[in-house]
């Protein structure tokens, strides 16, 4: 069976109407990404993410509301994608961690002779 040029016209028209009919659904991550500048502005104004999440949940339908931890994850990802720095530093470390080096007395070595690296590991019952 040979197709006629009018079939091509009908197929193109069907494809055009199909793309116009379907509405793209917004994921919750996309929802937060679209609001990240407003969310960041509220955080800068002193609101916590818990308060912002509660306020946004009032506008969403029952099945689509955010849990606070999920919302925080989406905000962190959206902030990273948008290049927005956090409003405060989350680390409590004030400087680099202090390293503790224990010296091992010489075990009959002469100066310049290195210890066998295999002696640093304990025998754990198998080949390393």
Backbone as JSON Lines, residues from 0, in Angstrom:
{"i":0,"aa":"X","n":[0.84,-1.17,0.0],"ca":[0.0,0.0,0.0],"c":[0.89,1.24,0.0]}
{"i":1,"aa":"X","n":[0.66,2.1,-0.91],"ca":[1.44,3.33,-1.04],"c":[0.74,4.46,-0.29]}
{"i":2,"aa":"X","n":[1.54,5.25,0.4],"ca":[0.99,6.4,1.12],"c":[0.88,7.59,0.19]}
{"i":3,"aa":"X","n":[-0.14,8.38,0.41],"ca":[-0.38,9.54,-0.45],"c":[0.13,10.8,0.27]}
{"i":4,"aa":"X","n":[0.42,11.84,-0.47],"ca":[0.88,13.1,0.14],"c":[-0.1,13.68,1.14]}
{"i":5,"aa":"X","n":[-1.37,13.41,0.98],"ca":[-2.36,13.92,1.95],"c":[-2.21,13.25,3.32]}
{"i":6,"aa":"X","n":[-1.71,11.99,3.34],"ca":[-1.44,11.32,4.62],"c":[-0.34,12.05,5.37]}
{"i":7,"aa":"X","n":[0.66,12.53,4.63],"ca":[1.75,13.29,5.24],"c":[1.23,14.58,5.86]}
{"i":8,"aa":"X","n":[0.35,15.26,5.18],"ca":[-0.24,16.5,5.69],"c":[-1.04,16.23,6.97]}
{"i":9,"aa":"X","n":[-1.82,15.16,6.97],"ca":[-2.62,14.82,8.15],"c":[-1.72,14.44,9.33]}
{"i":10,"aa":"X","n":[-0.64,13.72,9.03],"ca":[0.29,13.3,10.09],"c":[0.98,14.51,10.71]}
{"i":11,"aa":"X","n":[1.41,15.47,9.87],"ca":[2.05,16.69,10.39],"c":[1.08,17.49,11.24]}
{"i":12,"aa":"X","n":[-0.16,17.58,10.79],"ca":[-1.17,18.31,11.55],"c":[-1.44,17.63,12.9]}
{"i":13,"aa":"X","n":[-1.46,16.29,12.88],"ca":[-1.69,15.55,14.12],"c":[-0.55,15.76,15.1]}
{"i":14,"aa":"X","n":[0.69,15.77,14.6],"ca":[1.84,15.99,15.48],"c":[1.85,17.4,16.05]}
{"i":15,"aa":"X","n":[1.47,18.39,15.25],"ca":[1.41,19.77,15.74],"c":[0.35,19.91,16.83]}
{"i":16,"aa":"X","n":[-0.81,19.32,16.62],"ca":[-1.86,19.43,17.63],"c":[-1.52,18.64,18.88]}
{"i":17,"aa":"X","n":[-0.77,17.57,18.72],"ca":[-0.37,16.76,19.88],"c":[0.56,17.54,20.8]}
{"i":18,"aa":"X","n":[1.52,18.26,20.27],"ca":[2.44,19.01,21.11],"c":[1.74,20.18,21.79]}
{"i":19,"aa":"X","n":[0.7,20.71,21.19],"ca":[-0.04,21.82,21.79],"c":[-0.98,21.34,22.89]}
{"i":20,"aa":"X","n":[-1.44,20.1,22.82],"ca":[-2.4,19.59,23.79],"c":[-1.74,19.26,25.13]}
{"i":21,"aa":"X","n":[-0.55,18.7,25.07],"ca":[0.07,18.2,26.29],"c":[0.78,19.32,27.05]}
{"i":22,"aa":"X","n":[0.47,19.42,28.31],"ca":[1.09,20.42,29.16],"c":[2.2,19.76,29.96]}
{"i":23,"aa":"X","n":[3.35,20.41,30.02],"ca":[4.49,19.84,30.74],"c":[4.24,19.94,32.24]}
{"i":24,"aa":"X","n":[4.42,18.81,32.92],"ca":[4.27,18.8,34.37],"c":[5.57,19.24,35.0]}
{"i":25,"aa":"X","n":[5.46,20.04,36.01],"ca":[6.6,20.57,36.72],"c":[6.92,19.63,37.88]}
{"i":26,"aa":"X","n":[8.18,19.19,37.97],"ca":[8.58,18.36,39.1],"c":[8.77,19.26,40.31]}
{"i":27,"aa":"X","n":[8.83,18.65,41.48],"ca":[9.04,19.45,42.68],"c":[10.42,20.09,42.71]}
{"i":28,"aa":"X","n":[11.41,19.4,42.14],"ca":[12.75,19.98,42.05],"c":[12.74,21.2,41.12]}
{"i":29,"aa":"X","n":[12.02,21.11,40.0],"ca":[11.89,22.25,39.09],"c":[11.13,23.4,39.74]}
{"i":30,"aa":"X","n":[10.16,23.06,40.56],"ca":[9.39,24.06,41.29],"c":[10.31,24.88,42.2]}
{"i":31,"aa":"X","n":[11.16,24.19,42.95],"ca":[12.08,24.88,43.86],"c":[13.12,25.66,43.06]}
{"i":32,"aa":"X","n":[13.6,25.08,41.95],"ca":[14.59,25.77,41.12],"c":[14.03,27.08,40.57]}
{"i":33,"aa":"X","n":[12.76,27.08,40.22],"ca":[12.13,28.3,39.73],"c":[11.96,29.37,40.8]}
{"i":34,"aa":"X","n":[11.92,28.95,42.05],"ca":[11.72,29.89,43.16],"c":[12.99,30.18,43.96]}
{"i":35,"aa":"X","n":[14.14,29.68,43.52],"ca":[15.33,29.73,44.38],"c":[15.76,31.16,44.72]}
{"i":36,"aa":"X","n":[15.61,32.1,43.8],"ca":[16.0,33.49,44.11],"c":[15.09,34.08,45.18]}
{"i":37,"aa":"X","n":[13.8,33.78,45.11],"ca":[12.86,34.27,46.12],"c":[13.11,33.59,47.47]}
{"i":38,"aa":"X","n":[13.4,32.29,47.42],"ca":[13.69,31.55,48.66],"c":[14.96,32.11,49.3]}
{"i":39,"aa":"X","n":[15.98,32.38,48.48],"ca":[17.23,32.92,49.01],"c":[17.01,34.32,49.61]}
{"i":40,"aa":"X","n":[16.16,35.11,48.98],"ca":[15.85,36.44,49.51],"c":[15.18,36.34,50.89]}
{"i":41,"aa":"X","n":[14.28,35.39,51.05],"ca":[13.61,35.2,52.35],"c":[14.6,34.69,53.4]}
{"i":42,"aa":"X","n":[15.53,33.82,52.98],"ca":[16.54,33.34,53.91],"c":[17.45,34.48,54.36]}
{"i":43,"aa":"X","n":[17.8,35.36,53.43],"ca":[18.62,36.52,53.76],"c":[17.88,37.45,54.7]}
{"i":44,"aa":"X","n":[16.56,37.52,54.57],"ca":[15.74,38.37,55.44],"c":[15.56,37.78,56.83]}
{"i":45,"aa":"X","n":[16.02,36.53,57.05],"ca":[15.98,35.95,58.38],"c":[15.02,34.79,58.57]}
{"i":46,"aa":"X","n":[14.33,34.38,57.53],"ca":[13.42,33.25,57.66],"c":[14.19,31.94,57.54]}
{"i":47,"aa":"X","n":[13.74,30.93,58.28],"ca":[14.39,29.62,58.21],"c":[13.78,28.81,57.07]}
{"i":48,"aa":"X","n":[14.48,27.76,56.67],"ca":[13.95,26.89,55.62],"c":[12.69,26.18,56.07]}
{"i":49,"aa":"X","n":[12.58,25.89,57.37],"ca":[11.36,25.26,57.9],"c":[10.15,26.18,57.7]}
{"i":50,"aa":"X","n":[10.33,27.47,57.98],"ca":[9.23,28.43,57.82],"c":[8.87,28.61,56.34]}
{"i":51,"aa":"X","n":[9.88,28.68,55.49],"ca":[9.63,28.83,54.06],"c":[8.92,27.61,53.51]}
{"i":52,"aa":"X","n":[9.34,26.42,53.94],"ca":[8.71,25.18,53.5],"c":[7.24,25.14,53.92]}
{"i":53,"aa":"X","n":[6.96,25.53,55.16],"ca":[5.58,25.53,55.65],"c":[4.72,26.5,54.84]}
{"i":54,"aa":"X","n":[5.27,27.64,54.5],"ca":[4.52,28.63,53.72],"c":[4.25,28.13,52.31]}
{"i":55,"aa":"X","n":[5.24,27.48,51.7],"ca":[5.04,26.93,50.35],"c":[4.05,25.77,50.36]}
{"i":56,"aa":"X","n":[4.06,24.97,51.42],"ca":[3.14,23.85,51.51],"c":[1.69,24.29,51.56]}
{"i":57,"aa":"X","n":[1.44,25.51,52.03],"ca":[0.07,26.04,52.07],"c":[-0.48,26.24,50.66]}
{"i":58,"aa":"X","n":[0.43,26.48,49.69],"ca":[-0.02,26.75,48.32],"c":[-0.11,25.5,47.47]}
{"i":59,"aa":"X","n":[0.42,24.37,47.96],"ca":[0.46,23.14,47.17],"c":[-0.69,22.21,47.54]}
{"i":60,"aa":"X","n":[-1.13,21.37,46.59],"ca":[-2.17,20.38,46.92],"c":[-1.66,19.36,47.94]}
{"i":61,"aa":"X","n":[-2.57,18.65,48.56],"ca":[-2.22,17.74,49.65],"c":[-1.19,16.69,49.26]}
{"i":62,"aa":"X","n":[-1.3,16.08,48.13],"ca":[-0.38,15.02,47.74],"c":[0.98,15.51,47.27]}
{"i":63,"aa":"X","n":[1.15,16.79,47.06],"ca":[2.38,17.34,46.49],"c":[3.18,18.18,47.48]}
{"i":64,"aa":"X","n":[2.83,18.15,48.74],"ca":[3.54,18.96,49.72],"c":[4.92,18.41,50.01]}
{"i":65,"aa":"X","n":[5.83,19.29,50.42],"ca":[7.21,18.93,50.7],"c":[7.38,18.47,52.13]}
{"i":66,"aa":"X","n":[8.27,17.52,52.33],"ca":[8.79,17.24,53.66],"c":[9.98,18.16,53.82]}
{"i":67,"aa":"X","n":[10.26,18.58,55.03],"ca":[11.28,19.6,55.27],"c":[12.66,19.14,54.77]}
{"i":68,"aa":"X","n":[13.05,17.9,55.05],"ca":[14.37,17.44,54.62],"c":[14.48,17.36,53.1]}
{"i":69,"aa":"X","n":[13.41,16.95,52.44],"ca":[13.39,16.91,50.99],"c":[13.5,18.32,50.43]}
{"i":70,"aa":"X","n":[12.78,19.24,51.02],"ca":[12.82,20.64,50.59],"c":[14.23,21.21,50.73]}
{"i":71,"aa":"X","n":[14.89,20.9,51.85],"ca":[16.26,21.39,52.06],"c":[17.2,20.84,51.01]}
{"i":72,"aa":"X","n":[17.02,19.58,50.62],"ca":[17.85,18.98,49.58],"c":[17.64,19.68,48.25]}
{"i":73,"aa":"X","n":[16.38,19.94,47.89],"ca":[16.08,20.63,46.64],"c":[16.66,22.04,46.64]}
{"i":74,"aa":"X","n":[16.58,22.72,47.79],"ca":[17.13,24.08,47.88],"c":[18.64,24.05,47.71]}
{"i":75,"aa":"X","n":[19.3,23.08,48.33],"ca":[20.76,22.98,48.22],"c":[21.17,22.75,46.77]}
{"i":76,"aa":"X","n":[20.48,21.85,46.09],"ca":[20.81,21.57,44.68],"c":[20.52,22.77,43.79]}
{"i":77,"aa":"X","n":[19.38,23.41,43.99],"ca":[19.02,24.57,43.17],"c":[19.99,25.72,43.4]}
{"i":78,"aa":"X","n":[20.41,25.9,44.64],"ca":[21.36,26.96,44.96],"c":[22.7,26.7,44.27]}
{"i":79,"aa":"X","n":[23.13,25.44,44.24],"ca":[24.38,25.09,43.58],"c":[24.27,25.33,42.08]}
{"i":80,"aa":"X","n":[23.14,24.94,41.47],"ca":[22.96,25.13,40.03],"c":[22.9,26.6,39.66]}
{"i":81,"aa":"X","n":[22.3,27.42,40.52],"ca":[22.17,28.85,40.23],"c":[23.43,29.62,40.6]}
{"i":82,"aa":"X","n":[24.36,28.99,41.31],"ca":[25.59,29.66,41.71],"c":[25.4,30.61,42.88]}
{"i":83,"aa":"X","n":[24.4,30.35,43.7],"ca":[24.12,31.2,44.86],"c":[24.83,30.61,46.06]}
{"i":84,"aa":"X","n":[25.57,31.42,46.77],"ca":[26.29,30.94,47.94],"c":[25.33,30.84,49.12]}
{"i":85,"aa":"X","n":[25.58,29.93,50.05],"ca":[24.73,29.82,51.24],"c":[24.76,31.12,52.06]}
{"i":86,"aa":"X","n":[23.7,31.34,52.83],"ca":[23.62,32.57,53.62],"c":[24.57,32.55,54.81]}
{"i":87,"aa":"X","n":[24.97,31.37,55.24],"ca":[25.94,31.28,56.33],"c":[26.77,30.01,56.16]}
{"i":88,"aa":"X","n":[27.89,30.0,56.84],"ca":[28.77,28.85,56.75],"c":[28.26,27.76,57.68]}
{"i":89,"aa":"X","n":[28.2,26.54,57.18],"ca":[27.65,25.45,57.97],"c":[28.71,24.67,58.73]}
{"i":90,"aa":"X","n":[29.98,24.94,58.46],"ca":[31.02,24.18,59.15],"c":[31.38,24.87,60.45]}
{"i":91,"aa":"X","n":[31.71,24.09,61.42],"ca":[32.11,24.63,62.72],"c":[33.61,24.61,62.89]}
{"i":92,"aa":"X","n":[34.3,24.0,61.97],"ca":[35.74,23.9,62.05],"c":[36.35,25.27,61.79]}
{"i":93,"aa":"X","n":[37.23,25.7,62.68],"ca":[37.84,27.01,62.53],"c":[39.14,26.97,61.76]}
{"i":94,"aa":"X","n":[39.77,25.83,61.68],"ca":[41.03,25.71,60.96],"c":[41.25,24.28,60.55]}
{"i":95,"aa":"X","n":[42.38,24.0,59.95],"ca":[42.63,22.61,59.57],"c":[42.78,21.73,60.79]}
{"i":96,"aa":"X","n":[42.4,20.49,60.62],"ca":[42.47,19.54,61.73],"c":[43.93,19.31,62.11]}
{"i":97,"aa":"X","n":[44.17,19.15,63.38],"ca":[45.52,18.92,63.88],"c":[45.92,17.48,63.6]}
{"i":98,"aa":"X","n":[47.09,17.31,63.03],"ca":[47.56,15.96,62.74],"c":[48.49,15.51,63.86]}
{"i":99,"aa":"X","n":[48.36,14.27,64.2],"ca":[49.2,13.7,65.26],"c":[50.1,12.65,64.64]}
{"i":100,"aa":"X","n":[51.37,12.89,64.68],"ca":[52.33,11.95,64.11],"c":[53.09,11.31,65.24]}
{"i":101,"aa":"X","n":[53.07,10.0,65.25],"ca":[53.82,9.27,66.26],"c":[55.1,8.76,65.63]}
{"i":102,"aa":"X","n":[56.21,9.02,66.31],"ca":[57.48,8.56,65.76],"c":[57.77,7.17,66.29]}
{"i":103,"aa":"X","n":[58.33,6.37,65.42],"ca":[58.7,5.0,65.76],"c":[60.21,4.98,65.92]}
{"i":104,"aa":"X","n":[60.71,4.44,67.03],"ca":[62.16,4.41,67.21],"c":[62.8,3.54,66.14]}
{"i":105,"aa":"X","n":[64.06,3.84,65.85],"ca":[64.8,3.06,64.86],"c":[64.9,1.62,65.29]}
{"i":106,"aa":"X","n":[64.66,0.72,64.37],"ca":[64.7,-0.71,64.68],"c":[65.95,-1.32,64.07]}
{"i":107,"aa":"X","n":[67.1,-0.87,64.53],"ca":[68.35,-1.43,64.04],"c":[68.69,-0.99,62.64]}
{"i":108,"aa":"X","n":[68.14,0.15,62.22],"ca":[68.42,0.64,60.88],"c":[69.62,1.59,60.93]}
{"i":109,"aa":"X","n":[70.32,1.64,59.84],"ca":[71.38,2.63,59.73],"c":[70.8,3.88,59.11]}
{"i":110,"aa":"X","n":[71.49,4.98,59.21],"ca":[71.0,6.24,58.65],"c":[70.8,6.11,57.15]}
{"i":111,"aa":"X","n":[69.68,6.61,56.66],"ca":[69.38,6.56,55.24],"c":[68.64,5.31,54.81]}
{"i":112,"aa":"X","n":[68.59,4.3,55.66],"ca":[67.89,3.07,55.31],"c":[66.43,3.2,55.71]}
{"i":113,"aa":"X","n":[65.55,2.93,54.78],"ca":[64.12,3.06,55.06],"c":[63.56,1.76,55.57]}
{"i":114,"aa":"X","n":[62.49,1.89,56.35],"ca":[61.83,0.7,56.88],"c":[60.99,0.08,55.77]}
{"i":115,"aa":"X","n":[60.84,-1.21,55.81],"ca":[60.05,-1.93,54.82],"c":[58.58,-1.49,54.94]}
{"i":116,"aa":"X","n":[57.94,-0.99,53.87],"ca":[56.55,-0.52,53.98],"c":[55.57,-1.62,54.37]}
{"i":117,"aa":"X","n":[55.9,-2.86,54.08],"ca":[55.0,-3.95,54.42],"c":[54.9,-4.12,55.93]}
{"i":118,"aa":"X","n":[55.86,-3.63,56.68],"ca":[55.82,-3.78,58.13],"c":[54.82,-2.81,58.77]}
{"i":119,"aa":"X","n":[54.33,-1.85,57.99],"ca":[53.34,-0.9,58.5],"c":[51.96,-1.53,58.64]}
{"i":120,"aa":"X","n":[51.74,-2.62,57.95],"ca":[50.43,-3.24,57.96],"c":[50.46,-4.51,58.8]}
{"i":121,"aa":"X","n":[49.38,-4.73,59.48],"ca":[49.25,-5.97,60.26],"c":[48.79,-7.08,59.36]}
{"i":122,"aa":"X","n":[49.2,-8.28,59.68],"ca":[48.75,-9.42,58.91],"c":[47.28,-9.66,59.22]}
{"i":123,"aa":"X","n":[46.45,-9.58,58.2],"ca":[45.02,-9.74,58.4],"c":[44.53,-11.06,57.82]}
{"i":124,"aa":"X","n":[45.44,-11.99,57.7],"ca":[45.05,-13.31,57.27],"c":[44.92,-13.47,55.79]}
{"i":125,"aa":"X","n":[45.5,-12.57,55.01],"ca":[45.4,-12.72,53.57],"c":[46.43,-11.85,52.88]}
{"i":126,"aa":"X","n":[46.5,-12.01,51.59],"ca":[47.43,-11.19,50.82],"c":[46.82,-9.81,50.62]}
{"i":127,"aa":"X","n":[47.68,-8.84,50.68],"ca":[47.22,-7.47,50.43],"c":[47.51,-7.05,49.03]}
